[in-house]
GROMACS .gro file of C-alpha atoms in nm:
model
   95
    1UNK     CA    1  14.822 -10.659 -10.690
    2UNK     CA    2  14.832 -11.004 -10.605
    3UNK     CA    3  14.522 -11.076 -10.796
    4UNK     CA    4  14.656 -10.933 -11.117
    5UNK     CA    5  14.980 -11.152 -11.147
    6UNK     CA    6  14.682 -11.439 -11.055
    7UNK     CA    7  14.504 -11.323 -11.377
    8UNK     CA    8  14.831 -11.282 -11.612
    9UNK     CA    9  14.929 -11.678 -11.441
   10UNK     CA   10  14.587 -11.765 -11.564
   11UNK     CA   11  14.593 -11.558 -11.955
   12UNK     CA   12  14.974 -11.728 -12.014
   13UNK     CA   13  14.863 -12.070 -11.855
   14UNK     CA   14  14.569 -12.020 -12.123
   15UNK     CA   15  14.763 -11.934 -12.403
   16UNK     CA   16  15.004 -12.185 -12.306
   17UNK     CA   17  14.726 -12.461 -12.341
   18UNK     CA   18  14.574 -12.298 -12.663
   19UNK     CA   19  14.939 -12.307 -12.845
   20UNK     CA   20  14.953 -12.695 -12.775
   21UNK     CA   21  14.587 -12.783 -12.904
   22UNK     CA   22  14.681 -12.616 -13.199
   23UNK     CA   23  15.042 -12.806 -13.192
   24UNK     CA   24  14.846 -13.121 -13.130
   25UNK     CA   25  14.574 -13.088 -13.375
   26UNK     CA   26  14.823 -13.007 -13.632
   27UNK     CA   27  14.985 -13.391 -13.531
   28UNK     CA   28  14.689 -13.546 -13.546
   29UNK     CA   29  14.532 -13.431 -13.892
   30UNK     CA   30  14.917 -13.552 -14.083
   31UNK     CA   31  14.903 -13.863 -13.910
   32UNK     CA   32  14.524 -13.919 -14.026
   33UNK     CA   33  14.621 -13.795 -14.402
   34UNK     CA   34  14.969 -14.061 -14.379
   35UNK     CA   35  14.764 -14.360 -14.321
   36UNK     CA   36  14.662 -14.574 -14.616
   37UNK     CA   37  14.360 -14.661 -14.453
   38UNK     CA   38  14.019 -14.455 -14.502
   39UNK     CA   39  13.921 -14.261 -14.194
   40UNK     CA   40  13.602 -14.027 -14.133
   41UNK     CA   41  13.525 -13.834 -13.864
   42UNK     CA   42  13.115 -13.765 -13.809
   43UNK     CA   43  12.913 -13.542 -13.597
   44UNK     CA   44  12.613 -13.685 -13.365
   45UNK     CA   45  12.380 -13.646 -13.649
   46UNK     CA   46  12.607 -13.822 -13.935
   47UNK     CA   47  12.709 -13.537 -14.148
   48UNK     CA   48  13.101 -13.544 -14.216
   49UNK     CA   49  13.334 -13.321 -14.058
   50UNK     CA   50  13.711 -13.473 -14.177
   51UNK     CA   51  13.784 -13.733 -14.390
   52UNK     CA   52  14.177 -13.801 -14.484
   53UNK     CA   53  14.275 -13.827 -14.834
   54UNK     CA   54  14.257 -14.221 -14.854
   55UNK     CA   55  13.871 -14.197 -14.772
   56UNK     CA   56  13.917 -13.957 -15.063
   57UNK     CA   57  14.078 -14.125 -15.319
   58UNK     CA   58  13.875 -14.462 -15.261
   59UNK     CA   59  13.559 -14.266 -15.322
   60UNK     CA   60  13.681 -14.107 -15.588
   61UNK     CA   61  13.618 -13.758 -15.441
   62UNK     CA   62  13.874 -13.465 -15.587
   63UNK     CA   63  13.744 -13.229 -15.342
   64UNK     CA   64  13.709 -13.270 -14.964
   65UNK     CA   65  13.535 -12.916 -14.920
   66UNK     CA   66  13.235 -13.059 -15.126
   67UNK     CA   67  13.139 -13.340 -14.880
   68UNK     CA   68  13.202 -13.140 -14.511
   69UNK     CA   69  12.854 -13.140 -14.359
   70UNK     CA   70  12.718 -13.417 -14.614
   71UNK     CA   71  12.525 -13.694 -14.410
   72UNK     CA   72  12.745 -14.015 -14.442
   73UNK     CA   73  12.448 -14.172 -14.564
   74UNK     CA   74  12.507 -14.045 -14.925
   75UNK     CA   75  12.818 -14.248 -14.898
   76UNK     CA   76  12.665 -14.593 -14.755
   77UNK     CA   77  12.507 -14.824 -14.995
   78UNK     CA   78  12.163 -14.897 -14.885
   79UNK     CA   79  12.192 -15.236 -14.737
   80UNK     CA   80  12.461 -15.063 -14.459
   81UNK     CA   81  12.267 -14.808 -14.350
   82UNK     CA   82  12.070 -15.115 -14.116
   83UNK     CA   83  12.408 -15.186 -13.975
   84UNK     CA   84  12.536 -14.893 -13.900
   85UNK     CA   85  12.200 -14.783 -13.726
   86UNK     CA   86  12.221 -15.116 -13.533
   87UNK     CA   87  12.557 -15.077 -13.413
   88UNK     CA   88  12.455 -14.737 -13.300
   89UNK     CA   89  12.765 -14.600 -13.516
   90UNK     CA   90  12.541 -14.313 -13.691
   91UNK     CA   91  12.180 -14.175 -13.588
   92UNK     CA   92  12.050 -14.273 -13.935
   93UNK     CA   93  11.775 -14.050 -14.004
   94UNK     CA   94  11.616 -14.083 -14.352
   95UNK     CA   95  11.299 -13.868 -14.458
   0.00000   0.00000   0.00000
């Protein structure tokens, strides 16, 4: 018996946790879309997973669903792609 209220502790301790990722993630993406300043957010291999809507509007993109899971490097003109693979900031990988 003892073990069950354990388990329902854990499942509401869970769901407890859950609710506030979701409260926090909620925050985080209106304060990233308030900001005037251009913000992306990439995955170890450079493609784009958010972008806010001043990274947006300065490159003249209308549609944010059309560039998730683009590499960044169709954004960068050439002669930044060496410092962004010296600073280590994206895994530039060009074919």
């Amino acid at each position: 018996m003892e073990r069950i209220k354990h388990l329902e502790e854990e499942i509401e301790n869970k769901d407890l946790i859950e609710k506030n990722l979701k409260k926090n993630e909620s925050f985080y993406k209106f304060l990233l879309n308030q900001i005037s300043i251009p913000y992306e957010s990439l995955d170890p291999q450079g493609r784009i997973v958010e972008v806010n809507k001043a990274w947006l509007e300065a490159m003249g993109i209308d549609d944010k669903k059309s560039i998730i899971g683009k590499s960044i490097t169709e954004f960068v003109h050439p002669d930044s792609l060496k410092v962004l693979e010296e600073t280590k900031m994206v895994k530039i990988i060009i074919f």
